[in-house]
């Protein structure tokens, strides 16, 4: 209520200052010169509970400063609960999460610490891994255990270091992880090994943030990677200089034109969403992370997606993705069949054209499904 009051009082001040002006400046509220409105009149019309808040605000200058800071630090419209973080605090957090120690926590989405995908978090080593420092004997043991040949850099992480890292940054036992690290474990060396291309650390900037009790929430932007996962909502607690991670939600909806809930047999017990963006770009998000993408097209032109469904088109036991979209002032069908071997969705243009030809201009999802099932 305090922030609402401040907004109204600010508006009242603008009105009082511009009531006699013949033309309002950009951002001000138009005022009838013949019927001027005073700040006292506006405040008098507020609900009683807001007036009570005004009295409390006037008795506490510190509260006013805090609310003003919150209002100034949330220009983007994010709903952040708590006391706004200062620019100094945001800069400090930005530097931390851009370091190797924390960088991986922003590359994946998770609702709780137990949901973290440790393969993605530890991809660059997180300051506990070593690149190409394993002995020849270790490498030979790893390659034999993994049943593979040497083809790239080898990242090695000691089991004890991994478990200590998880405990320090999440306050959870690594054994409770739902998505454990997928490195190859060699018992003789008590170490995980994985071959990978050179890792890359992203530069992150905290746009704004707030603290609610012990919980910090910051809106983070990847300043180097301009994709649809550019921003996320990162939550953590602080324990001295350590960030204890709680969750990270990628803001897929920021640039999306529409969103649909879908269900796929192949992703059982997972939350599946379809996000549609400009130029026919369609993204499948599973449990908050990007799983696959397709382009809604007809005759080489991008469609504006109007409806989305998932059902088994070819009877192989897996749900396929069906899109209905508009191009050239007509509705068309796009079908993307799930390929188990390639683990992804792939277009079936022949099927698209056949359905379009049979349904003509009367295309809706029920008619598409009925035609496929016959």
Tab-separated table of C-alpha atoms in Angstrom:
chain	number	residue	atom	x	y	z
A	1	UNK	CA	0.000	0.000	0.000
A	2	UNK	CA	2.902	2.358	0.678
A	3	UNK	CA	4.136	2.149	-2.895
A	4	UNK	CA	0.628	2.835	-4.172
A	5	UNK	CA	0.334	5.854	-1.940
A	6	UNK	CA	3.671	7.210	-3.105
A	7	UNK	CA	2.660	6.829	-6.743
A	8	UNK	CA	-0.581	8.714	-6.124
A	9	UNK	CA	1.157	11.446	-4.139
A	10	UNK	CA	3.684	11.839	-6.947
A	11	UNK	CA	0.854	12.178	-9.415
A	12	UNK	CA	-0.790	14.746	-7.171
A	13	UNK	CA	2.407	16.763	-7.102
A	14	UNK	CA	2.578	16.702	-10.895
A	15	UNK	CA	-1.030	17.851	-11.093
A	16	UNK	CA	-0.477	20.663	-8.639
A	17	UNK	CA	2.584	21.874	-10.519
A	18	UNK	CA	1.067	21.717	-13.990
A	19	UNK	CA	-2.560	22.718	-13.372
A	20	UNK	CA	-2.070	26.166	-14.889
A	21	UNK	CA	-0.083	24.985	-17.895
A	22	UNK	CA	-1.779	25.023	-21.275
A	23	UNK	CA	0.166	21.940	-22.497
A	24	UNK	CA	1.368	18.988	-20.374
A	25	UNK	CA	4.896	17.664	-20.720
A	26	UNK	CA	5.561	14.014	-21.658
A	27	UNK	CA	4.642	11.624	-18.834
A	28	UNK	CA	2.351	14.011	-16.952
A	29	UNK	CA	-1.394	13.546	-16.529
A	30	UNK	CA	-3.669	15.841	-18.618
A	31	UNK	CA	-5.533	18.371	-16.466
A	32	UNK	CA	-8.574	20.484	-17.272
A	33	UNK	CA	-7.403	24.062	-16.680
A	34	UNK	CA	-10.890	25.155	-15.662
A	35	UNK	CA	-11.205	22.483	-12.999
A	36	UNK	CA	-7.939	22.199	-11.142
A	37	UNK	CA	-7.319	19.224	-8.839
A	38	UNK	CA	-5.241	19.642	-5.704
A	39	UNK	CA	-3.032	17.064	-4.037
A	40	UNK	CA	-5.226	17.292	-0.908
A	41	UNK	CA	-8.323	16.361	-2.936
A	42	UNK	CA	-6.635	13.298	-4.425
A	43	UNK	CA	-5.328	12.063	-1.069
A	44	UNK	CA	-8.736	12.665	0.532
A	45	UNK	CA	-10.288	10.299	-1.996
A	46	UNK	CA	-7.973	7.427	-1.078
A	47	UNK	CA	-9.444	4.437	0.836
A	48	UNK	CA	-9.152	4.707	4.612
A	49	UNK	CA	-6.535	1.972	4.881
A	50	UNK	CA	-4.283	3.881	2.467
A	51	UNK	CA	-4.670	7.057	4.511
A	52	UNK	CA	-3.656	5.063	7.591
A	53	UNK	CA	-0.585	3.904	5.722
A	54	UNK	CA	0.147	7.538	4.896
A	55	UNK	CA	0.172	8.422	8.572
A	56	UNK	CA	2.568	5.546	9.295
A	57	UNK	CA	4.784	6.560	6.377
A	58	UNK	CA	4.965	10.173	7.589
A	59	UNK	CA	6.010	8.975	11.056
A	60	UNK	CA	8.874	6.909	9.642
A	61	UNK	CA	11.255	8.618	7.253
A	62	UNK	CA	13.223	5.374	6.904
A	63	UNK	CA	10.140	3.546	5.576
A	64	UNK	CA	9.607	6.250	2.990
A	65	UNK	CA	13.212	5.916	1.818
A	66	UNK	CA	12.886	2.132	1.502
A	67	UNK	CA	9.657	2.309	-0.500
A	68	UNK	CA	11.106	4.964	-2.764
A	69	UNK	CA	14.089	2.749	-3.440
A	70	UNK	CA	11.872	-0.231	-4.285
A	71	UNK	CA	9.859	1.894	-6.716
A	72	UNK	CA	13.003	3.216	-8.387
A	73	UNK	CA	14.626	-0.196	-8.669
A	74	UNK	CA	11.702	-1.980	-10.331
A	75	UNK	CA	11.240	-0.035	-13.574
A	76	UNK	CA	10.761	-3.225	-15.584
A	77	UNK	CA	7.639	-4.285	-13.714
A	78	UNK	CA	9.080	-7.374	-11.988
A	79	UNK	CA	7.239	-8.264	-8.814
A	80	UNK	CA	10.021	-8.466	-6.254
A	81	UNK	CA	9.062	-8.854	-2.615
A	82	UNK	CA	11.095	-7.178	0.116
A	83	UNK	CA	13.600	-4.385	0.515
A	84	UNK	CA	15.239	-3.262	-2.703
A	85	UNK	CA	18.939	-4.008	-3.095
A	86	UNK	CA	21.359	-1.141	-3.568
A	87	UNK	CA	23.444	-0.683	-6.695
A	88	UNK	CA	26.490	-1.729	-4.675
A	89	UNK	CA	24.800	-4.983	-3.643
A	90	UNK	CA	23.671	-5.694	-7.211
A	91	UNK	CA	27.200	-5.109	-8.507
A	92	UNK	CA	28.676	-7.420	-5.873
A	93	UNK	CA	26.222	-10.218	-6.754
A	94	UNK	CA	26.813	-9.698	-10.485
A	95	UNK	CA	30.536	-10.210	-9.986
A	96	UNK	CA	29.979	-13.353	-7.926
A	97	UNK	CA	27.622	-15.097	-10.338
A	98	UNK	CA	29.898	-14.216	-13.270
A	99	UNK	CA	32.766	-16.096	-11.615
A	100	UNK	CA	33.614	-19.740	-12.328
A	101	UNK	CA	32.415	-20.747	-8.862
A	102	UNK	CA	28.782	-19.673	-9.470
A	103	UNK	CA	28.456	-19.302	-13.257
A	104	UNK	CA	26.902	-22.711	-13.839
A	105	UNK	CA	23.982	-22.066	-11.483
A	106	UNK	CA	22.549	-19.579	-14.000
A	107	UNK	CA	22.755	-21.958	-17.009
A	108	UNK	CA	19.883	-24.200	-15.910
A	109	UNK	CA	16.437	-23.836	-14.341
A	110	UNK	CA	15.393	-25.518	-11.084
A	111	UNK	CA	12.650	-25.015	-8.495
A	112	UNK	CA	14.611	-26.463	-5.565
A	113	UNK	CA	18.232	-27.312	-4.909
A	114	UNK	CA	17.408	-31.017	-5.322
A	115	UNK	CA	16.273	-30.302	-8.925
A	116	UNK	CA	19.625	-28.871	-10.030
A	117	UNK	CA	21.227	-30.478	-13.071
A	118	UNK	CA	24.794	-30.882	-11.827
A	119	UNK	CA	26.166	-31.798	-15.243
A	120	UNK	CA	25.243	-28.340	-16.506
A	121	UNK	CA	26.351	-26.527	-13.356
A	122	UNK	CA	29.767	-28.231	-13.381
A	123	UNK	CA	30.328	-28.042	-17.137
A	124	UNK	CA	33.125	-25.486	-16.781
A	125	UNK	CA	34.521	-27.030	-13.615
A	126	UNK	CA	33.074	-24.531	-11.118
A	127	UNK	CA	36.566	-23.898	-9.706
A	128	UNK	CA	36.767	-27.475	-8.389
A	129	UNK	CA	37.616	-29.214	-11.656
A	130	UNK	CA	40.923	-29.542	-13.462
A	131	UNK	CA	41.403	-29.572	-17.260
A	132	UNK	CA	43.956	-32.007	-18.722
A	133	UNK	CA	45.719	-32.473	-15.399
A	134	UNK	CA	44.948	-36.185	-15.036
A	135	UNK	CA	47.922	-38.532	-15.272
A	136	UNK	CA	48.323	-40.932	-18.167
A	137	UNK	CA	47.292	-43.749	-15.856
A	138	UNK	CA	44.133	-41.900	-14.829
A	139	UNK	CA	43.210	-41.137	-18.441
A	140	UNK	CA	43.707	-44.772	-19.430
A	141	UNK	CA	41.510	-45.928	-16.546
A	142	UNK	CA	38.833	-43.405	-17.446
A	143	UNK	CA	38.770	-44.339	-21.141
A	144	UNK	CA	38.531	-48.037	-20.280
A	145	UNK	CA	35.731	-47.446	-17.759
A	146	UNK	CA	33.797	-45.182	-20.130
A	147	UNK	CA	34.395	-47.464	-23.115
A	148	UNK	CA	35.447	-44.580	-25.312
A	149	UNK	CA	38.465	-43.074	-27.030
A	150	UNK	CA	40.235	-39.838	-26.209
A	151	UNK	CA	39.014	-37.015	-28.440
A	152	UNK	CA	38.985	-33.815	-26.414
A	153	UNK	CA	39.866	-32.046	-23.203
A	154	UNK	CA	39.399	-34.125	-20.073
A	155	UNK	CA	37.807	-32.472	-17.048
A	156	UNK	CA	38.423	-34.269	-13.748
A	157	UNK	CA	36.603	-33.587	-10.477
A	158	UNK	CA	37.372	-35.338	-7.207
A	159	UNK	CA	34.298	-36.933	-5.617
A	160	UNK	CA	35.028	-35.319	-2.247
A	161	UNK	CA	35.343	-31.890	-3.856
A	162	UNK	CA	32.051	-32.324	-5.734
A	163	UNK	CA	30.155	-33.363	-2.605
A	164	UNK	CA	31.666	-30.528	-0.570
A	165	UNK	CA	30.756	-28.033	-3.318
A	166	UNK	CA	27.129	-29.198	-3.341
A	167	UNK	CA	26.897	-29.027	0.443
A	168	UNK	CA	28.465	-25.562	0.586
A	169	UNK	CA	26.293	-23.980	-2.113
A	170	UNK	CA	22.938	-25.693	-1.505
A	171	UNK	CA	23.073	-27.048	2.068
A	172	UNK	CA	21.874	-30.386	0.701
A	173	UNK	CA	23.478	-33.822	0.493
A	174	UNK	CA	24.679	-34.673	-3.009
A	175	UNK	CA	23.013	-38.093	-2.630
A	176	UNK	CA	19.614	-36.360	-2.729
A	177	UNK	CA	20.267	-34.866	-6.187
A	178	UNK	CA	17.625	-35.788	-8.777
A	179	UNK	CA	20.004	-34.957	-11.648
A	180	UNK	CA	23.478	-36.091	-10.508
A	181	UNK	CA	26.686	-35.355	-12.341
A	182	UNK	CA	27.086	-37.515	-15.476
A	183	UNK	CA	30.851	-37.709	-15.429
A	184	UNK	CA	32.391	-41.190	-15.491
A	185	UNK	CA	33.392	-42.225	-11.970
A	186	UNK	CA	36.639	-44.192	-11.594
A	187	UNK	CA	36.758	-45.751	-8.147
A	188	UNK	CA	40.513	-46.336	-8.167
A	189	UNK	CA	41.058	-42.569	-8.267
A	190	UNK	CA	37.830	-41.553	-6.512
A	191	UNK	CA	37.325	-39.058	-9.321
A	192	UNK	CA	34.800	-38.148	-12.039
A	193	UNK	CA	36.024	-37.619	-15.597
A	194	UNK	CA	34.357	-36.212	-18.709
A	195	UNK	CA	35.523	-35.132	-22.148
A	196	UNK	CA	34.149	-31.847	-23.403
A	197	UNK	CA	34.871	-28.877	-25.552
A	198	UNK	CA	36.369	-25.779	-23.969
A	199	UNK	CA	34.003	-24.267	-21.427
A	200	UNK	CA	32.881	-20.659	-21.519
A	201	UNK	CA	31.906	-18.435	-18.625
A	202	UNK	CA	29.069	-15.978	-19.212
A	203	UNK	CA	28.963	-12.440	-17.922
A	204	UNK	CA	25.848	-11.782	-15.846
A	205	UNK	CA	24.380	-8.506	-14.636
A	206	UNK	CA	21.785	-8.106	-11.890
A	207	UNK	CA	19.230	-5.639	-13.224
A	208	UNK	CA	17.372	-5.332	-9.940
A	209	UNK	CA	16.725	-7.276	-6.775
A	210	UNK	CA	15.180	-7.413	-3.332
A	211	UNK	CA	15.745	-9.072	0.022
A	212	UNK	CA	12.855	-10.649	1.938
A	213	UNK	CA	14.181	-11.882	5.268
A	214	UNK	CA	17.121	-14.166	4.441
A	215	UNK	CA	16.049	-14.687	0.818
A	216	UNK	CA	17.542	-12.636	-2.022
A	217	UNK	CA	15.805	-12.475	-5.398
A	218	UNK	CA	17.556	-10.896	-8.362
A	219	UNK	CA	16.628	-10.449	-12.004
A	220	UNK	CA	19.726	-11.499	-13.929
A	221	UNK	CA	20.612	-10.785	-17.539
A	222	UNK	CA	23.198	-12.601	-19.610
A	223	UNK	CA	24.916	-9.646	-21.250
A	224	UNK	CA	26.695	-11.723	-23.903
A	225	UNK	CA	24.159	-14.253	-25.109
A	226	UNK	CA	21.117	-12.784	-26.829
A	227	UNK	CA	18.755	-15.755	-26.879
A	228	UNK	CA	15.314	-16.368	-25.404
A	229	UNK	CA	16.868	-17.471	-22.105
A	230	UNK	CA	18.603	-14.118	-21.700
A	231	UNK	CA	17.047	-13.335	-18.302
A	232	UNK	CA	16.234	-15.340	-15.203
A	233	UNK	CA	14.945	-14.910	-11.669
A	234	UNK	CA	17.633	-16.195	-9.314
A	235	UNK	CA	16.957	-16.851	-5.603
A	236	UNK	CA	19.513	-17.546	-2.901
A	237	UNK	CA	20.505	-16.898	0.697
A	238	UNK	CA	23.816	-15.491	1.886
A	239	UNK	CA	26.050	-17.182	4.408
A	240	UNK	CA	29.030	-14.914	4.848
A	241	UNK	CA	30.577	-14.617	1.392
A	242	UNK	CA	28.826	-17.753	0.163
A	243	UNK	CA	25.616	-17.780	-1.882
A	244	UNK	CA	23.371	-20.675	-0.870
A	245	UNK	CA	21.334	-21.404	-3.978
A	246	UNK	CA	17.569	-21.959	-3.837
A	247	UNK	CA	16.095	-21.649	-7.352
A	248	UNK	CA	16.549	-20.233	-10.838
A	249	UNK	CA	13.630	-19.557	-13.172
A	250	UNK	CA	14.414	-18.716	-16.788
A	251	UNK	CA	12.044	-16.019	-18.040
A	252	UNK	CA	11.006	-17.655	-21.309
A	253	UNK	CA	7.787	-15.641	-21.333
A	254	UNK	CA	9.500	-12.261	-21.665
A	255	UNK	CA	9.694	-12.273	-25.459
A	256	UNK	CA	7.016	-14.886	-26.185
A	257	UNK	CA	3.851	-14.015	-28.107
A	258	UNK	CA	1.951	-17.007	-26.677
A	259	UNK	CA	2.357	-20.022	-24.386
A	260	UNK	CA	0.649	-23.436	-24.350
A	261	UNK	CA	0.674	-26.304	-21.861
A	262	UNK	CA	1.247	-29.684	-23.524
A	263	UNK	CA	1.828	-33.289	-22.454
A	264	UNK	CA	4.352	-35.684	-23.965
A	265	UNK	CA	4.522	-39.396	-23.144
A	266	UNK	CA	8.291	-39.272	-23.588
A	267	UNK	CA	8.579	-36.628	-20.862
A	268	UNK	CA	6.366	-38.288	-18.259
A	269	UNK	CA	5.996	-36.502	-14.889
A	270	UNK	CA	7.525	-33.354	-16.382
A	271	UNK	CA	6.002	-29.940	-16.936
A	272	UNK	CA	5.962	-29.278	-20.688
A	273	UNK	CA	5.307	-25.855	-22.235
A	274	UNK	CA	5.342	-24.490	-25.759
A	275	UNK	CA	6.477	-20.874	-26.204
A	276	UNK	CA	5.865	-19.144	-29.533
A	277	UNK	CA	7.997	-16.190	-30.575
A	278	UNK	CA	8.375	-13.862	-33.534
A	279	UNK	CA	9.126	-15.284	-36.987
A	280	UNK	CA	7.560	-18.665	-36.289
A	281	UNK	CA	10.134	-19.759	-33.699
A	282	UNK	CA	8.575	-22.379	-31.387
A	283	UNK	CA	10.329	-23.645	-28.270
A	284	UNK	CA	9.576	-26.744	-26.188
A	285	UNK	CA	10.450	-26.130	-22.540
A	286	UNK	CA	10.531	-29.116	-20.160
A	287	UNK	CA	10.743	-28.449	-16.422
A	288	UNK	CA	11.874	-24.901	-17.103
A	289	UNK	CA	14.694	-25.802	-19.512
A	290	UNK	CA	14.825	-25.700	-23.300
A	291	UNK	CA	14.414	-29.194	-24.735
A	292	UNK	CA	13.758	-28.659	-28.458
A	293	UNK	CA	12.823	-25.999	-30.998
A	294	UNK	CA	11.065	-25.912	-34.374
A	295	UNK	CA	9.928	-23.333	-36.922
A	296	UNK	CA	6.276	-22.975	-37.887
A	297	UNK	CA	6.416	-22.629	-41.662
A	298	UNK	CA	4.209	-22.985	-44.725
A	299	UNK	CA	5.550	-22.698	-48.262
A	300	UNK	CA	8.788	-21.219	-46.885
A	301	UNK	CA	6.907	-18.509	-44.990
A	302	UNK	CA	6.819	-18.250	-41.211
A	303	UNK	CA	3.417	-18.783	-39.594
A	304	UNK	CA	1.854	-17.066	-36.643
A	305	UNK	CA	0.919	-19.947	-34.354
A	306	UNK	CA	-2.735	-19.994	-33.273
A	307	UNK	CA	-3.137	-23.419	-31.631
A	308	UNK	CA	-0.884	-26.183	-30.312
A	309	UNK	CA	-1.515	-29.817	-29.363
A	310	UNK	CA	0.444	-33.004	-28.764
A	311	UNK	CA	-0.800	-36.455	-29.762
A	312	UNK	CA	0.576	-39.603	-31.371
A	313	UNK	CA	0.394	-39.015	-35.122
A	314	UNK	CA	2.107	-42.176	-36.384
A	315	UNK	CA	1.204	-44.683	-33.658
A	316	UNK	CA	4.742	-45.214	-32.335
A	317	UNK	CA	3.760	-44.571	-28.729
A	318	UNK	CA	5.254	-41.080	-28.537
A	319	UNK	CA	3.456	-37.757	-28.649
A	320	UNK	CA	4.177	-35.571	-31.650
A	321	UNK	CA	3.789	-31.795	-31.866
A	322	UNK	CA	0.965	-30.345	-33.975
A	323	UNK	CA	0.741	-26.633	-34.760
A	324	UNK	CA	-1.986	-24.653	-36.491
A	325	UNK	CA	-0.884	-21.280	-37.738
A	326	UNK	CA	-1.707	-18.527	-40.176
A	327	UNK	CA	0.245	-17.577	-43.292
A	328	UNK	CA	-0.963	-15.807	-46.434
A	329	UNK	CA	-4.289	-15.151	-44.687
A	330	UNK	CA	-4.966	-18.901	-44.482
A	331	UNK	CA	-4.617	-21.473	-41.712
A	332	UNK	CA	-2.165	-24.334	-42.157
A	333	UNK	CA	-0.920	-27.369	-40.223
A	334	UNK	CA	2.630	-28.155	-39.126
A	335	UNK	CA	3.414	-31.610	-37.739
A	336	UNK	CA	6.695	-32.393	-35.995
A	337	UNK	CA	7.134	-36.088	-35.282
A	338	UNK	CA	9.172	-37.262	-32.322
A	339	UNK	CA	12.158	-39.399	-33.295
A	340	UNK	CA	13.203	-41.718	-30.458
A	341	UNK	CA	16.656	-42.397	-31.896
A	342	UNK	CA	17.508	-38.777	-32.574
A	343	UNK	CA	15.625	-37.685	-29.417
A	344	UNK	CA	13.848	-34.715	-30.914
A	345	UNK	CA	11.011	-33.284	-32.991
A	346	UNK	CA	11.369	-33.244	-36.776
A	347	UNK	CA	9.076	-31.806	-39.480
A	348	UNK	CA	6.863	-33.972	-41.719
A	349	UNK	CA	6.038	-31.636	-44.602
A	350	UNK	CA	4.375	-34.379	-46.656
A	351	UNK	CA	1.900	-35.006	-43.864
A	352	UNK	CA	1.321	-31.236	-43.502
A	353	UNK	CA	0.384	-30.837	-47.158
A	354	UNK	CA	-1.864	-33.907	-47.109
A	355	UNK	CA	-3.853	-32.597	-44.127
A	356	UNK	CA	-4.071	-29.085	-45.594
A	357	UNK	CA	-5.349	-30.528	-48.867
A	358	UNK	CA	-8.055	-32.584	-47.184
A	359	UNK	CA	-9.267	-29.959	-44.707
A	360	UNK	CA	-9.016	-26.922	-46.964
A	361	UNK	CA	-9.791	-23.692	-45.133
A	362	UNK	CA	-11.729	-25.413	-42.295
A	363	UNK	CA	-8.775	-26.207	-40.044
A	364	UNK	CA	-9.029	-26.633	-36.283
A	365	UNK	CA	-7.317	-29.017	-33.901
A	366	UNK	CA	-10.319	-31.329	-33.494
A	367	UNK	CA	-10.620	-31.792	-37.263
A	368	UNK	CA	-6.865	-32.405	-37.582
A	369	UNK	CA	-6.917	-35.034	-34.875
A	370	UNK	CA	-10.045	-36.703	-36.318
A	371	UNK	CA	-8.436	-36.892	-39.759
A	372	UNK	CA	-5.222	-38.391	-38.385
A	373	UNK	CA	-7.096	-41.019	-36.353
A	374	UNK	CA	-9.106	-42.246	-39.365
